Coordinates of C-alpha atoms and ligand atoms in Angstrom, one line a residue:
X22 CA 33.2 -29.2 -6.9
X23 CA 30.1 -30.4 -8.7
X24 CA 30.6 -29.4 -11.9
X25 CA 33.9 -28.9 -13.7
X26 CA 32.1 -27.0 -17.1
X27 CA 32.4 -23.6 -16.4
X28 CA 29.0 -21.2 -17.3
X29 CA 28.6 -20.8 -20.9
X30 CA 27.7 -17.3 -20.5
X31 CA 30.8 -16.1 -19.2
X32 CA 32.7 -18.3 -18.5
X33 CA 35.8 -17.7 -21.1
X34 CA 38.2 -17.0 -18.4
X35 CA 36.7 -20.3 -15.9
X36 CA 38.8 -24.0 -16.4
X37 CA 36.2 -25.1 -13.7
X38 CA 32.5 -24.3 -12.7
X39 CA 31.0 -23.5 -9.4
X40 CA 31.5 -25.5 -6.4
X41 CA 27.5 -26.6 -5.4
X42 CA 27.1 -23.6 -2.9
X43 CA 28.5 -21.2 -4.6
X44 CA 25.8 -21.9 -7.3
X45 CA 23.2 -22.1 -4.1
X46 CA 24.5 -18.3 -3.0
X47 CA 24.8 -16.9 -6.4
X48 CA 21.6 -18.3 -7.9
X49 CA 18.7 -16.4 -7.9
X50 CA 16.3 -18.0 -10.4
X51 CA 13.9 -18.8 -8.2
X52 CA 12.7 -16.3 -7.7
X53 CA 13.4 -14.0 -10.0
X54 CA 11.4 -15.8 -12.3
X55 CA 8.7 -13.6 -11.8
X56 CA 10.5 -11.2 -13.9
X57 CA 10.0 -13.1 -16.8
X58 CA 7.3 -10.8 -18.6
X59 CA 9.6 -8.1 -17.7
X60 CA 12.7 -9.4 -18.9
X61 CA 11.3 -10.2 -22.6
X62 CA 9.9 -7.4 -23.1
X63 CA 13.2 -6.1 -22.5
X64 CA 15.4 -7.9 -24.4
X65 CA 12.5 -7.4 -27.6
X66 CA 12.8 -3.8 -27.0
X67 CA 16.3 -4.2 -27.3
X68 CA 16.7 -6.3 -30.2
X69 CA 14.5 -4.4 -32.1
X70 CA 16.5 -0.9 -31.4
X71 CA 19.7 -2.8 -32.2
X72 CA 18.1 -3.3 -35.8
X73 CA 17.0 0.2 -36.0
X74 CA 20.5 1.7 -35.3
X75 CA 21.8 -1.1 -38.1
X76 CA 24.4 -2.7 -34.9
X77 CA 22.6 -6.0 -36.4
X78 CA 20.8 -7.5 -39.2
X79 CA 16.9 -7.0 -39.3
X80 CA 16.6 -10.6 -39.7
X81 CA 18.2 -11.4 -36.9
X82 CA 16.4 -8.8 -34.9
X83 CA 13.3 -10.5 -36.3
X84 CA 14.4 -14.0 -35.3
X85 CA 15.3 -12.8 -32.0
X86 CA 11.7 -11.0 -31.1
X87 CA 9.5 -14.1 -32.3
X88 CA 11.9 -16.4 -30.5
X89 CA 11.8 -14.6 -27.3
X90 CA 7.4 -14.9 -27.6
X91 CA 8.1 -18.5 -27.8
X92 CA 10.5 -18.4 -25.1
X93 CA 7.6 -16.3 -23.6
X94 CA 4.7 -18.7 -24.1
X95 CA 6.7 -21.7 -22.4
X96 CA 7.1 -20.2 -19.2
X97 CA 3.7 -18.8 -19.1
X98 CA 2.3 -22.6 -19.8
X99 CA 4.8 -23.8 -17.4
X100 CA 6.2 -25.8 -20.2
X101 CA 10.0 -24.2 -19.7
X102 CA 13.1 -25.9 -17.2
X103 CA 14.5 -23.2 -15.3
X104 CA 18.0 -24.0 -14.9
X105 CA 19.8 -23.1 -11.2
X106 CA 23.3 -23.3 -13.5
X107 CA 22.2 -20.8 -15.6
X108 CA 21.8 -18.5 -12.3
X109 CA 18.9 -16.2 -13.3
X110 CA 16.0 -14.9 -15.5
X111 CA 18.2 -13.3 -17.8
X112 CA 20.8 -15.8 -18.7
X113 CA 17.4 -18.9 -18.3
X114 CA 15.6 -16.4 -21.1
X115 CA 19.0 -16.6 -23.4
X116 CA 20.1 -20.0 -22.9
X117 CA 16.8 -21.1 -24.5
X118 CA 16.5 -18.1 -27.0
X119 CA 19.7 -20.0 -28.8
X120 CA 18.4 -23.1 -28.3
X121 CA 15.0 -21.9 -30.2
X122 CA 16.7 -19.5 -33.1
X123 CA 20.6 -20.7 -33.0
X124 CA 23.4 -18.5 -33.3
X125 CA 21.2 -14.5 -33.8
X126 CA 20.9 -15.5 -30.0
X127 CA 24.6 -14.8 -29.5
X128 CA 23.8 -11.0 -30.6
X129 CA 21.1 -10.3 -28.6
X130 CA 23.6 -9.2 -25.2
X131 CA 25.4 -6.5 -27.5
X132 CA 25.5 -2.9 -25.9
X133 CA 23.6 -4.0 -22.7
X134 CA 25.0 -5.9 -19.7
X135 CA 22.5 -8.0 -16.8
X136 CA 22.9 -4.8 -14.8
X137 CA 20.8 -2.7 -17.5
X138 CA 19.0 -5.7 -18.0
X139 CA 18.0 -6.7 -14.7
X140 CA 17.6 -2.6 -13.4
X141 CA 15.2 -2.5 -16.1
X142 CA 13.3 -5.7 -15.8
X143 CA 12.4 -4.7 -11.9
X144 CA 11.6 -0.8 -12.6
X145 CA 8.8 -2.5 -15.2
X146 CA 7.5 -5.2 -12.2
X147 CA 7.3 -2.4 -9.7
X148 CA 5.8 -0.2 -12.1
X149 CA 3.1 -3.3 -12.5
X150 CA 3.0 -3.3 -8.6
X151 CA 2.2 0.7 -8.2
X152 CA -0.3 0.8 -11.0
X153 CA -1.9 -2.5 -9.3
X154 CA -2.2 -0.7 -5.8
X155 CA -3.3 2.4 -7.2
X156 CA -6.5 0.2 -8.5
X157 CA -6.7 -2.0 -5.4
X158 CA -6.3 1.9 -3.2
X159 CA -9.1 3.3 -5.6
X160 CA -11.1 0.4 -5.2
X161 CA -10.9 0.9 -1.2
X162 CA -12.1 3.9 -1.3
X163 CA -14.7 3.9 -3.1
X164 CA -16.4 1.0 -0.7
X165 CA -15.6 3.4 2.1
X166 CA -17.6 6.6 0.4
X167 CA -20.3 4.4 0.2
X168 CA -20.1 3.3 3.6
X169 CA -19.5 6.8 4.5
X170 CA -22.3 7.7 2.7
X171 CA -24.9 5.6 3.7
X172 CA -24.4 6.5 7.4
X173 CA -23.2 9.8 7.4
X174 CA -25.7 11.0 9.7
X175 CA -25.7 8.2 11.8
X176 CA -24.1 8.9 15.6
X177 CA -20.7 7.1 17.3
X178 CA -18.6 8.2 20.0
X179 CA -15.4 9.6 19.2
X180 CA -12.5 8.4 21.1
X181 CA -9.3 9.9 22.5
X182 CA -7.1 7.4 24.1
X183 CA -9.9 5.4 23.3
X184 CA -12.3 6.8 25.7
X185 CA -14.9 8.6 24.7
X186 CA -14.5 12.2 23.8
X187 CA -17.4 13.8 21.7
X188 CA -20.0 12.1 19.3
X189 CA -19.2 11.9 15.5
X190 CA -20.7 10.9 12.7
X191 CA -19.6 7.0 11.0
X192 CA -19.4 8.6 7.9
X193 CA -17.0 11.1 9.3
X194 CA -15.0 8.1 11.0
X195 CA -15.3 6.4 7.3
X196 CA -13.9 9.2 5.6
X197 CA -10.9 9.9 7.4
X198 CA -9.9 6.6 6.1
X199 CA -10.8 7.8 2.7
X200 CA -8.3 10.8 3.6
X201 CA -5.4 8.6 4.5
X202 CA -5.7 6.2 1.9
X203 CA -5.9 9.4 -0.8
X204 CA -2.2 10.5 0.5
X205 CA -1.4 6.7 -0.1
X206 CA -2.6 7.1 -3.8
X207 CA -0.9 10.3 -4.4
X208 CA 2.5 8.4 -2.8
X209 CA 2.2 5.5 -4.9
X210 CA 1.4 8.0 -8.1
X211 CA 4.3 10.0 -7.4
X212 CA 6.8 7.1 -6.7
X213 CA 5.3 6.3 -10.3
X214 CA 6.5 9.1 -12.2
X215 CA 9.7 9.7 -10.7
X216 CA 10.5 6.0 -11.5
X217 CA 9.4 5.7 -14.8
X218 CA 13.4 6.4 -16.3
X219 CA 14.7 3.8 -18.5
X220 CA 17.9 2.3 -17.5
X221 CA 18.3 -0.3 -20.8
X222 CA 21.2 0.8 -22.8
X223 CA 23.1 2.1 -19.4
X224 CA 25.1 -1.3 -20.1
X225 CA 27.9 -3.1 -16.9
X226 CA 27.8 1.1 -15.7
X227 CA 29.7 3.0 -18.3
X228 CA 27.3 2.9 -21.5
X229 CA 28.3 2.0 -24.3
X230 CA 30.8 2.2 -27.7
X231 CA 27.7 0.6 -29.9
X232 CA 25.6 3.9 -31.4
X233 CA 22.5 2.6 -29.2
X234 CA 19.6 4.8 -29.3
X235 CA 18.0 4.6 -25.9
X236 CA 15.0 7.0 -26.4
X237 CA 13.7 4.3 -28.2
X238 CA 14.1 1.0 -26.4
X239 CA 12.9 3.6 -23.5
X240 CA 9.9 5.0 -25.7
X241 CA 9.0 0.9 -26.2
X242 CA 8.6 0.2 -22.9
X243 CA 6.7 3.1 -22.0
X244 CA 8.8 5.0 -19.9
X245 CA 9.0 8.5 -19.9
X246 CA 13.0 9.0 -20.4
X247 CA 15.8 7.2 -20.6
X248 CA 17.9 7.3 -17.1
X249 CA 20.4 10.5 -18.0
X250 CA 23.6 8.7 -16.0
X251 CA 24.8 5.0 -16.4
X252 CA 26.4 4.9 -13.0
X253 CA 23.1 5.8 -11.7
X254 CA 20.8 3.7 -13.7
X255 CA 22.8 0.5 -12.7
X256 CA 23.3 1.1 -9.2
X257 CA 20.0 2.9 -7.4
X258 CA 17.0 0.5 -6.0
X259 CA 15.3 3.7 -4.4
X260 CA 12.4 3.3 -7.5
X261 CA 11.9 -0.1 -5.1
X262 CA 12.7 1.6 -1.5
X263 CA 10.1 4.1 -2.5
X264 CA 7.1 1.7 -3.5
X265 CA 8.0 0.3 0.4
X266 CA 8.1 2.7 1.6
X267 CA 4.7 4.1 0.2
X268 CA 3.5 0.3 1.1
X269 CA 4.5 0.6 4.7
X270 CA 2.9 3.6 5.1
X271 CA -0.6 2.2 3.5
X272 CA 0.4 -1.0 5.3
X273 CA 0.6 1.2 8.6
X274 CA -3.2 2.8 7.7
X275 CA -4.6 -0.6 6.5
X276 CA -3.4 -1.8 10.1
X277 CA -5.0 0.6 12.1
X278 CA -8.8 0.5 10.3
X279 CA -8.2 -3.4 11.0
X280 CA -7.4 -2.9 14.8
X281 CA -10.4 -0.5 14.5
X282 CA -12.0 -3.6 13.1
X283 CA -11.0 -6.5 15.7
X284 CA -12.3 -3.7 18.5
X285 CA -15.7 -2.7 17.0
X286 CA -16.3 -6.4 16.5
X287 CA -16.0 -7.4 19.7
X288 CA -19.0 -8.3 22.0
X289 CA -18.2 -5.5 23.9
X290 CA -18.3 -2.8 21.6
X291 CA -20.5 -4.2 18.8
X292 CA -20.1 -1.4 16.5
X293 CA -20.0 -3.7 13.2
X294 CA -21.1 -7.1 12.0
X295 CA -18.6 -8.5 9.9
X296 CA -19.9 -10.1 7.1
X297 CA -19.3 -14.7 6.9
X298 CA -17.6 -14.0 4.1
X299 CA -14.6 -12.2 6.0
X300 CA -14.5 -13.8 9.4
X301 CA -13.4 -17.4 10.5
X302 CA -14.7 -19.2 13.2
X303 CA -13.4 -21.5 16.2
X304 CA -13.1 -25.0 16.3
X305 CA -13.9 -25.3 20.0
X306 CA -16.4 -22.8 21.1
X307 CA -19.3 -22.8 18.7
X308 CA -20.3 -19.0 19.3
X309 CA -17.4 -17.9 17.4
X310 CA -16.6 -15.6 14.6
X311 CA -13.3 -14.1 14.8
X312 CA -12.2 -10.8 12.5
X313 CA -9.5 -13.1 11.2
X314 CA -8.8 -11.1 7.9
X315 CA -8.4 -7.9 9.8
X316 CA -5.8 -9.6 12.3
X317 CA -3.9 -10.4 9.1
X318 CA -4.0 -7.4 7.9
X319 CA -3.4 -5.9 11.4
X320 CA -0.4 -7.9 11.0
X321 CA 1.1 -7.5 7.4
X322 CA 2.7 -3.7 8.3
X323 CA 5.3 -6.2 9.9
X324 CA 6.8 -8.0 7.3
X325 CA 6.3 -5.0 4.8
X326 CA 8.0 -2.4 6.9
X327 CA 10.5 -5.3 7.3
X328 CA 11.1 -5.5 3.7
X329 CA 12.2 -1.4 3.4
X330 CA 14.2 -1.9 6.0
X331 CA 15.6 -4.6 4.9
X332 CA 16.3 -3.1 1.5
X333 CA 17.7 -0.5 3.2
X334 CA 20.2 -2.1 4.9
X335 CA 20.9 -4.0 1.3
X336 CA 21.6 -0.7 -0.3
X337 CA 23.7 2.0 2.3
X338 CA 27.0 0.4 2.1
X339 CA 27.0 0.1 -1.2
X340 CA 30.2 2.0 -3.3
X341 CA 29.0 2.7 -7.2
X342 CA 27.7 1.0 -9.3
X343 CA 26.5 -2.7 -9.4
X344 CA 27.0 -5.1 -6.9
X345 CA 25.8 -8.6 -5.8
X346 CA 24.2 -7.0 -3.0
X347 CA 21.3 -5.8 -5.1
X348 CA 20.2 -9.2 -6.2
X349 CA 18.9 -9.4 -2.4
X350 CA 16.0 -6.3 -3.6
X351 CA 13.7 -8.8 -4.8
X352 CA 12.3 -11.2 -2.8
X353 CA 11.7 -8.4 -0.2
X354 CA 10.2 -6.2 -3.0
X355 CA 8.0 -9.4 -3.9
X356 CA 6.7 -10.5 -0.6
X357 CA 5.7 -6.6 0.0
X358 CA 4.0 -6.1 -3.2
X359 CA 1.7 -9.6 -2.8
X360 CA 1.1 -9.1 1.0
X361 CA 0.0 -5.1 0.5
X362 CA -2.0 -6.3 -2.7
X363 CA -4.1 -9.1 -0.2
X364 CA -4.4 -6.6 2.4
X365 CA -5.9 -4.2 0.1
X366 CA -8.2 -6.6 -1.8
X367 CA -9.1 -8.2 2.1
X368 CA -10.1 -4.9 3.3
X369 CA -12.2 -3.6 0.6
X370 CA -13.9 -6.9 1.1
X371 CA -14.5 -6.5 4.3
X372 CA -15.5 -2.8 3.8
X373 CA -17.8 -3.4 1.5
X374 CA -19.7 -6.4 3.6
X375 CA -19.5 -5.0 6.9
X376 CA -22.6 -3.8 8.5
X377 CA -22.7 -0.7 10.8
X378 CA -24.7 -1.4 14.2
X379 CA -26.5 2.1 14.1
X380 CA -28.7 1.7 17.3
X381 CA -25.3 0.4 19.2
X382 CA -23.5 2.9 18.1
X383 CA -26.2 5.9 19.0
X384 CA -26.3 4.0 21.8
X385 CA -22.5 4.3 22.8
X386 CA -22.2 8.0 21.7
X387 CA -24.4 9.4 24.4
X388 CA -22.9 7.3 27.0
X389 CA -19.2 8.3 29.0
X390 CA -20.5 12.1 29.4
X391 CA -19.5 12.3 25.4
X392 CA -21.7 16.2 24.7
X393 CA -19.7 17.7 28.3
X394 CA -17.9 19.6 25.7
X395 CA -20.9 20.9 23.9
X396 CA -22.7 21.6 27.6
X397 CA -19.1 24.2 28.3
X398 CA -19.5 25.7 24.6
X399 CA -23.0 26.4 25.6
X400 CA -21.6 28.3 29.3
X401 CA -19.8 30.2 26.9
X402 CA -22.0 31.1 24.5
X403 CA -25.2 31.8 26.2
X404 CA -23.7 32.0 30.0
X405 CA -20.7 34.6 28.2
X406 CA -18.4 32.7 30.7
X407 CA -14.5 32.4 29.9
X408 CA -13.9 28.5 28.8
X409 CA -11.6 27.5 31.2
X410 CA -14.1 28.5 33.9
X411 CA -17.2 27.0 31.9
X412 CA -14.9 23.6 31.8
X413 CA -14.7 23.4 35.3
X414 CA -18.7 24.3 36.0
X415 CA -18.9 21.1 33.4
X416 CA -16.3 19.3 35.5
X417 CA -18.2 19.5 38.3
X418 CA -21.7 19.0 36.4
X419 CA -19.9 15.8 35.0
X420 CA -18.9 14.5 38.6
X421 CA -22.2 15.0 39.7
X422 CA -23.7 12.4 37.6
X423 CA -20.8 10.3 37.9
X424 CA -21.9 10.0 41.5
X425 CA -25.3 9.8 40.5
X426 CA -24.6 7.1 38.4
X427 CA -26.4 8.7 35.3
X428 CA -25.8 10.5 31.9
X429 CA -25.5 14.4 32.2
X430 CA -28.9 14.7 30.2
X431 CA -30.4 12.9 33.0
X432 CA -29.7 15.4 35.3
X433 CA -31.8 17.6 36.8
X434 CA -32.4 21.5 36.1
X435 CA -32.4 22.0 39.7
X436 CA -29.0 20.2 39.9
X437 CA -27.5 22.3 37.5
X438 CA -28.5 25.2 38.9
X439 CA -26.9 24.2 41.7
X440 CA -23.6 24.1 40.4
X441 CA -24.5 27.2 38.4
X442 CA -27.5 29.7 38.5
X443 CA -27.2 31.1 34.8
X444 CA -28.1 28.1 33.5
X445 CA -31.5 27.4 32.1
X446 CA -33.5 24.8 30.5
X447 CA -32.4 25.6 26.8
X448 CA -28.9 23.7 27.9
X449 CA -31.1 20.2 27.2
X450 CA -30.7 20.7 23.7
X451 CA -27.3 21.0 23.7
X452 CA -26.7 18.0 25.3
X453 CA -28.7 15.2 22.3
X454 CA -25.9 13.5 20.7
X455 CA -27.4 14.7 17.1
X456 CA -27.3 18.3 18.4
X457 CA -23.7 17.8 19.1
X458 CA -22.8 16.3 15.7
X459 CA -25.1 18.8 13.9
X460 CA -23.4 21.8 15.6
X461 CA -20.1 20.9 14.4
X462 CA -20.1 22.5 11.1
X463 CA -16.8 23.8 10.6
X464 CA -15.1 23.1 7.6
X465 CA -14.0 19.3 7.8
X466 CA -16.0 18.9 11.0
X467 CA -18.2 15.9 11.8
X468 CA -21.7 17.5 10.9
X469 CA -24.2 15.6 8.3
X470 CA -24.0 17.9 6.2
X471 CA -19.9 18.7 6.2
X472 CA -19.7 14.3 5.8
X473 CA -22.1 15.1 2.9
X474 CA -19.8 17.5 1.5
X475 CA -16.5 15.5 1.9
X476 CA -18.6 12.0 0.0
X477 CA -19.3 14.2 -2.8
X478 CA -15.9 15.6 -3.2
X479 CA -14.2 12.1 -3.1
X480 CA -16.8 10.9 -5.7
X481 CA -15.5 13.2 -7.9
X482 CA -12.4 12.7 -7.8
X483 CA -12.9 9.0 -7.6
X484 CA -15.0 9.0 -10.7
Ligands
LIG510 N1 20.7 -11.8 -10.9 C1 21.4 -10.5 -10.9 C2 20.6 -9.6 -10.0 O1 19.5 -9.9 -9.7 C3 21.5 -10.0 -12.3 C4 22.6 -9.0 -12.5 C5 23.9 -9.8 -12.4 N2 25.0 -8.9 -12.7 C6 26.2 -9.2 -12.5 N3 27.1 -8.4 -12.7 N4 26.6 -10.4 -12.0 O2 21.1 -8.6 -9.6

């Protein structure tokens, strides 16, 4: 025992206080001091509805809601001593509220319980976080339109199992990112306003006897409705479970363009230069520059997936309503919500500096037999042939020049012939990489002028 004064804030029942590490286990101030902002606007919204509904004195309320600004302005210029004793935000926040304004303090915790209190302080800081990635996401994609945009013409292969499978256009490739990420918007808006229930005035889990009036501490903090059950409003964290979740997923997309990244980088591919800005370099071999940020980001899916599932885990065994457990939400919710924020903010960098390598990538598209599909669409079309039968005259066309070593444009039109007589000189045109692209104008295909289309739809809606 390190202490024999039992907690001031409830500790009525306690002869003794906390032995050391149970204060070590049952602390979580440090870290939930981030929900500082939160928790005072809170516990203003609070005092002022308690005035309203005449439970206390307007001059109380009054002393209460400047003292909690003061309270306010010390932590934000570091100037306030967060106590481990005092456990938490909430009880840190009141401790010094009495010491500022005295005994109204005291009044302040009437009708409302830290379960309310501390449901409602993290629905407003994951509020912050969705609105925040909804900018960062917007942000994103707007540097990939204009990527997208500036080369959507310009040729690259198209890969499945990352070999080459038919040309398409980078601004095609840019825009499918632009396609993912929009989902990820509409996830993190709709997590929004499913979340945006007030659970202030839900009190420990059965409400309250005090005549609160919950519309309005729920109307101040700008949410859309209070929660309609206590039980409920005390006890879910799936508001949180759903911004992971929604963050895993983006964190999953993010990871991908970045592998995308590290490949097209590489001295083999040399699709992209990435810009100084974004790209470290080696402290031993001077001809260095690695895609460091995108590794990172490659990387960050790990710990954010970790979180939800870690969250998870917190939450399915647990019987209605509050319990300890649910402390353990934040510091998973945090370390997701400042890792996806950098990601995001690293790859819009990185987006917006990077430099497409258009003769390397023109380059690349014709190369690995990348327009054979265009040459059997063309057996088809002109030669009326069945398409399986056209793929295997192609099949044979493509091992032709494999033995030859050479592309299948470089092949002869007596070779062809060879392998079939109904084709005729007209199949040359087929085979141009910016035939191939320009041909594929079905809707959402890779031509020019469908990449064109899908840029100025997005910029629309972008604004
Ligand atoms: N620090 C606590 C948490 O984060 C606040 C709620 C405490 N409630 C309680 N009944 N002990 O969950």
């Amino acid at each position: 025992m390190t202490d024999t004064t039992s907690n001031k804030m409830w500790g009525g029942r306690f002869a003794a206080g906390p032995d050391a590490i149970m204060e070590a286990i049952n602390a979580s101030i440090a870290f939930d001091k981030r929900l500082a902002a939160q928790d005072i606007a809170g516990s203003r919204a609070h005092a002022a509805m308690l005035a309203a509904t005449g439970i206390i004195s307007d001059r109380d309320a009054q002393a209460m809601r400047e003292g909690l600004l003061t309270v306010l302005s010390e932590i934000e210029a570091g100037d306030f001593t967060f106590s481990t004793a005092l456990e938490d935000i909430h009880m840190n926040v009141e401790a010094r509220l009495k010491e500022i304004v005295g005994e109204p303090a005291g009044r302040l915790h009437t009708g409302r319980s830290r379960n309310d209190q501390v449901a409602t302080d993290f629905r407003l800081w994951v509020r912050d976080q969705l609105d925040a990635a909804e900018g960062a996401l917007v942000a994103l994609m707007r540097a990939l339109v204009a990527q997208a945009e500036a080369g959507a013409d310009w040729v690259m292969p198209g890969f499945t199992h990352l070999q080459t499978a038919q040309p398409v256009t980078w601004g095609h490739h840019m825009m499918a990112y632009v396609e993912m990420f929009g989902r990820d918007l509409s996830r993190v808006r709709d997590a929004r306003a499913r979340m945006n229930e007030c659970p202030l005035g839900a009190a420990a889990l059965a409400g309250t006897s005090f005549p609160i009036d919950r519309e309005m501490t729920a109307q101040a903090l700008g949410f859309d409705r209070p929660c309609a059950n206590s039980l409920d409003a005390v006890s879910d964290r799936d508001f949180a479970l759903e911004f992971l979740g929604a963050a895993s997923i983006c964190a999953m997309h993010l990871s991908r363009f970045a592998e995308e990244l590290v490949i097209w980088s590489s001295a083999q591919f040399r699709f992209v230069a990435l810009s100084d800005r974004f790209s470290t370099g080696s402290s031993i071999m001077p001809q260095k520059k690695n895609p460091d940020a995108a590794e990172l980001i490659r990387a960050k899916v790990g710990r954010i997936f970790g979180a939800n599932v870690a969250l998870m885990m917190v939450m399915k065994g647990l019987p209605l309503a509050y319990s300890k457990d649910m402390q353990e939400d934040k510091e998973q919710v945090f370390d997701a919500a400042d890792n996806l924020m950098l990601a995001l903010a690293a790859m819009e960098g990185m987006v917006r500096d990077m430099e497409a390598q258009q003769g390397n990538l023109e380059a690349a598209a014709a190369s690995g037999f990348s327009t054979a599909t265009d040459l059997a669409d063309w057996l088809v079309r002109v030669a009326g042939m069945p398409f399986r039968e056209a793929h295997h005259v192609t099949g044979s066309l493509v091992a032709r020049a494999e033995a030859r070593g050479c592309d299948l444009p470089d092949l002869t039109l007596d070779e062809m012939q060879a392998v079939h007589g109904e084709i005729t000189d007209a199949v040359y045109d087929v085979l141009g990489v910016r035939n191939s692209v320009a041909s594929r104008m079905s809707y959402g295909g890779t031509a020019p002028a469908q990449v064109r289309a899908q840029v100025a739809r997005w910029k629309e809606r972008l604004g």
